[in-house]
Amino acid sequence: MQAPLGQVLREWGRIGCIGFGGPPAHVALLRDLCVERRGWLDAQEFEDANAACGLLPGPASTQLAIYCAQRVAGIRGAIVGGLAFILPGLIAVLALATLTLQQGPPDWIRGAAAGAGAAVVAVVVQAGVALVRAGVVDLRGARLARAVAYMALSAAVTVAAGAAVVVALFACGVIELAVRRAPGPRGRGGDLSLHAAP
């Protein structure tokens, strides 16, 4: 079902205006819109797109917003949704930069920045909890054990080596593909579909 461009402009613009907290908040808002409220994408497609965007260079939540808009309203939807998502933040950053780079920024700007910094922590935690709940609904048994192992490995590599976490993510992906391709009860004999995971 194609959504009207006006609706894409309105919904993606709303997320662009209220998406304080960065990528975790953006992803949670996009999931709420596209999966929960409107049913434009199913949960598995959204999770797959989120994972793919997270591995690409560049701003993952912006890429995800453009992808979702394209799935909902085609190429024109991607352009309209992408601009509606990006422009509010760009305008806000330019306005704040103009105010804070003056000789002496007003006290209200400093106070607002301090308050926003504290509020954003709560927003990110709430968004993270919502995404984890959505992502682990179908995880049971061996899949749950592998997911926990992958998270622990990635966290350990991030702490120890920083940017080398990409290597850990790649290794986890290769292991998961090997498990899913393995013949027998644990694998599906060549089926790479995420929907057919054990």
Short mmCIF file of C-alpha atoms in Angstrom, two decimals:
data_model
loop_
_atom_site.label_atom_id
_atom_site.label_comp_id
_atom_site.label_asym_id
_atom_site.label_seq_id
_atom_site.Cartn_x
_atom_site.Cartn_y
_atom_site.Cartn_z
CA MET A 1 0.00 0.00 0.00
CA GLN A 2 1.41 3.35 -1.08
CA ALA A 3 1.12 6.25 1.36
CA PRO A 4 0.35 9.75 0.03
CA LEU A 5 3.35 12.09 -0.18
CA GLY A 6 1.58 14.56 2.11
CA GLN A 7 1.39 11.92 4.82
CA VAL A 8 5.07 11.03 4.36
CA LEU A 9 5.99 14.72 4.60
CA ARG A 10 3.94 15.14 7.77
CA GLU A 11 5.04 11.95 9.56
CA TRP A 12 8.75 12.08 8.68
CA GLY A 13 8.80 15.81 9.43
CA ARG A 14 7.26 15.12 12.85
CA ILE A 15 9.99 12.58 13.61
CA GLY A 16 12.62 15.06 12.39
CA CYS A 17 11.24 17.70 14.77
CA ILE A 18 10.76 15.56 17.89
CA GLY A 19 13.52 12.97 17.46
CA PHE A 20 15.72 14.18 20.31
CA GLY A 21 18.17 11.54 21.49
CA GLY A 22 19.83 10.70 18.21
CA PRO A 23 19.69 7.38 16.33
CA PRO A 24 18.13 5.21 19.09
CA ALA A 25 15.22 7.65 19.41
CA HIS A 26 14.87 7.96 15.62
CA VAL A 27 14.80 4.18 15.14
CA ALA A 28 12.22 3.74 17.92
CA LEU A 29 10.00 6.47 16.41
CA LEU A 30 10.33 5.01 12.90
CA ARG A 31 9.47 1.54 14.20
CA ASP A 32 6.45 2.87 16.07
CA LEU A 33 5.25 4.65 12.91
CA CYS A 34 6.00 2.09 10.21
CA VAL A 35 5.45 -1.19 12.08
CA GLU A 36 3.23 -0.59 15.09
CA ARG A 37 0.84 2.19 14.10
CA ARG A 38 0.59 2.05 10.30
CA GLY A 39 1.64 -1.52 9.50
CA TRP A 40 3.53 -0.37 6.40
CA LEU A 41 6.44 -2.73 7.16
CA ASP A 42 6.48 -5.99 9.04
CA ALA A 43 8.71 -6.26 12.09
CA GLN A 44 11.24 -8.58 10.42
CA GLU A 45 11.74 -6.31 7.41
CA PHE A 46 12.24 -3.32 9.71
CA GLU A 47 14.78 -5.18 11.87
CA ASP A 48 16.67 -6.36 8.79
CA ALA A 49 16.77 -2.82 7.36
CA ASN A 50 17.90 -1.43 10.72
CA ALA A 51 20.72 -3.99 10.90
CA ALA A 52 21.82 -3.27 7.31
CA CYS A 53 21.80 0.50 7.86
CA GLY A 54 23.81 0.06 11.06
CA LEU A 55 26.58 -1.66 9.10
CA LEU A 56 26.74 0.99 6.36
CA PRO A 57 29.00 4.02 6.68
CA GLY A 58 27.19 7.24 7.51
CA PRO A 59 24.20 8.18 9.67
CA ALA A 60 22.28 4.94 10.18
CA SER A 61 19.00 6.45 11.38
CA THR A 62 18.89 8.84 8.40
CA GLN A 63 19.49 5.94 6.01
CA LEU A 64 16.75 3.96 7.75
CA ALA A 65 14.33 6.89 7.53
CA ILE A 66 14.98 7.22 3.79
CA TYR A 67 14.64 3.45 3.26
CA CYS A 68 11.31 3.36 5.13
CA ALA A 69 9.99 6.35 3.18
CA GLN A 70 10.99 4.64 -0.09
CA ARG A 71 9.20 1.42 0.91
CA VAL A 72 6.11 3.42 1.86
CA ALA A 73 5.91 5.84 -1.08
CA GLY A 74 8.53 4.97 -3.70
CA ILE A 75 11.41 7.13 -4.90
CA ARG A 76 9.47 10.38 -4.47
CA GLY A 77 8.62 9.27 -0.96
CA ALA A 78 12.32 8.69 -0.24
CA ILE A 79 13.18 12.22 -1.37
CA VAL A 80 10.28 13.88 0.49
CA GLY A 81 10.70 11.75 3.62
CA GLY A 82 14.48 12.18 3.66
CA LEU A 83 14.27 15.96 3.39
CA ALA A 84 11.46 16.16 5.95
CA PHE A 85 13.52 14.05 8.35
CA ILE A 86 16.83 15.90 7.85
CA LEU A 87 15.86 19.58 7.52
CA PRO A 88 14.39 20.22 11.01
CA GLY A 89 17.60 19.01 12.69
CA LEU A 90 19.77 20.94 10.26
CA ILE A 91 17.87 24.16 10.90
CA ALA A 92 18.00 23.63 14.67
CA VAL A 93 21.77 22.97 14.59
CA LEU A 94 22.43 26.06 12.47
CA ALA A 95 20.31 28.22 14.80
CA LEU A 96 22.03 26.86 17.91
CA ALA A 97 25.46 27.28 16.33
CA THR A 98 24.66 30.90 15.52
CA LEU A 99 23.63 31.57 19.12
CA THR A 100 26.39 29.63 20.88
CA LEU A 101 29.28 30.82 18.74
CA GLN A 102 28.67 34.43 19.70
CA GLN A 103 31.10 36.22 22.00
CA GLY A 104 29.12 35.15 25.05
CA PRO A 105 26.17 32.78 24.59
CA PRO A 106 23.07 33.79 26.60
CA ASP A 107 22.60 32.05 29.94
CA TRP A 108 19.29 30.56 28.81
CA ILE A 109 21.11 28.74 26.01
CA ARG A 110 23.57 27.22 28.49
CA GLY A 111 20.73 26.21 30.81
CA ALA A 112 18.70 24.71 27.95
CA ALA A 113 21.74 22.74 26.77
CA ALA A 114 22.36 21.36 30.25
CA GLY A 115 18.70 20.36 30.63
CA ALA A 116 18.58 18.79 27.18
CA GLY A 117 21.71 16.77 27.92
CA ALA A 118 20.05 15.25 30.98
CA ALA A 119 16.73 14.61 29.20
CA VAL A 120 18.36 12.95 26.21
CA VAL A 121 19.81 10.22 28.45
CA ALA A 122 16.30 9.21 29.51
CA VAL A 123 15.04 9.33 25.90
CA VAL A 124 17.88 7.11 24.67
CA VAL A 125 17.36 4.59 27.49
CA GLN A 126 13.62 4.40 26.78
CA ALA A 127 14.22 4.00 23.04
CA GLY A 128 16.85 1.33 23.65
CA VAL A 129 14.55 -0.67 25.93
CA ALA A 130 11.75 -0.49 23.33
CA LEU A 131 14.05 -1.69 20.55
CA VAL A 132 15.44 -4.55 22.64
CA ARG A 133 11.94 -5.70 23.55
CA ALA A 134 10.90 -5.60 19.90
CA GLY A 135 14.02 -7.45 18.77
CA VAL A 136 13.99 -10.32 21.27
CA VAL A 137 10.34 -11.33 20.99
CA ASP A 138 11.13 -14.27 18.68
CA LEU A 139 14.44 -15.25 20.28
CA ARG A 140 14.32 -18.59 22.08
CA GLY A 141 16.62 -21.48 22.82
CA ALA A 142 19.73 -21.64 20.65
CA ARG A 143 18.94 -18.34 18.87
CA LEU A 144 18.72 -16.52 22.21
CA ALA A 145 21.99 -18.08 23.40
CA ARG A 146 23.75 -17.03 20.18
CA ALA A 147 22.33 -13.50 20.40
CA VAL A 148 23.62 -13.12 23.97
CA ALA A 149 27.04 -14.47 22.93
CA TYR A 150 27.19 -12.06 19.99
CA MET A 151 26.32 -9.10 22.22
CA ALA A 152 28.91 -10.09 24.82
CA LEU A 153 31.60 -10.56 22.16
CA SER A 154 30.81 -7.21 20.52
CA ALA A 155 30.80 -5.40 23.87
CA ALA A 156 34.14 -6.94 24.86
CA VAL A 157 35.74 -6.06 21.52
CA THR A 158 34.36 -2.51 21.70
CA VAL A 159 35.87 -1.99 25.15
CA ALA A 160 39.18 -3.57 24.18
CA ALA A 161 39.69 -2.30 20.65
CA GLY A 162 37.17 0.44 19.89
CA ALA A 163 36.67 0.67 16.13
CA ALA A 164 37.52 -3.00 15.65
CA VAL A 165 33.94 -3.78 16.69
CA VAL A 166 33.20 -3.93 12.95
CA VAL A 167 35.40 -7.04 12.78
CA ALA A 168 33.42 -8.60 15.64
CA LEU A 169 30.10 -7.79 13.94
CA PHE A 170 31.34 -9.31 10.68
CA ALA A 171 32.56 -12.44 12.49
CA CYS A 172 29.21 -12.84 14.27
CA GLY A 173 27.43 -12.52 10.92
CA VAL A 174 29.62 -15.18 9.32
CA ILE A 175 29.03 -17.53 12.27
CA GLU A 176 25.27 -16.99 12.10
CA LEU A 177 25.19 -17.64 8.34
CA ALA A 178 27.19 -20.83 8.85
CA VAL A 179 24.78 -22.01 11.56
CA ARG A 180 21.73 -21.27 9.39
CA ARG A 181 23.22 -23.01 6.33
CA ALA A 182 24.21 -26.13 8.26
CA PRO A 183 22.09 -29.17 7.39
CA GLY A 184 20.13 -30.86 10.10
CA PRO A 185 17.92 -29.62 12.95
CA ARG A 186 20.03 -26.56 13.77
CA GLY A 187 20.29 -25.22 10.24
CA ARG A 188 17.96 -25.15 7.26
CA GLY A 189 20.28 -26.59 4.63
CA GLY A 190 21.13 -23.53 2.59
CA ASP A 191 18.20 -21.24 3.46
CA LEU A 192 19.63 -17.83 4.31
CA SER A 193 16.26 -16.32 5.11
CA LEU A 194 16.09 -14.63 8.47
CA HIS A 195 12.51 -15.84 8.74
CA ALA A 196 13.68 -19.45 8.68
CA ALA A 197 16.16 -19.15 11.53
CA PRO A 198 16.07 -21.91 14.16
#
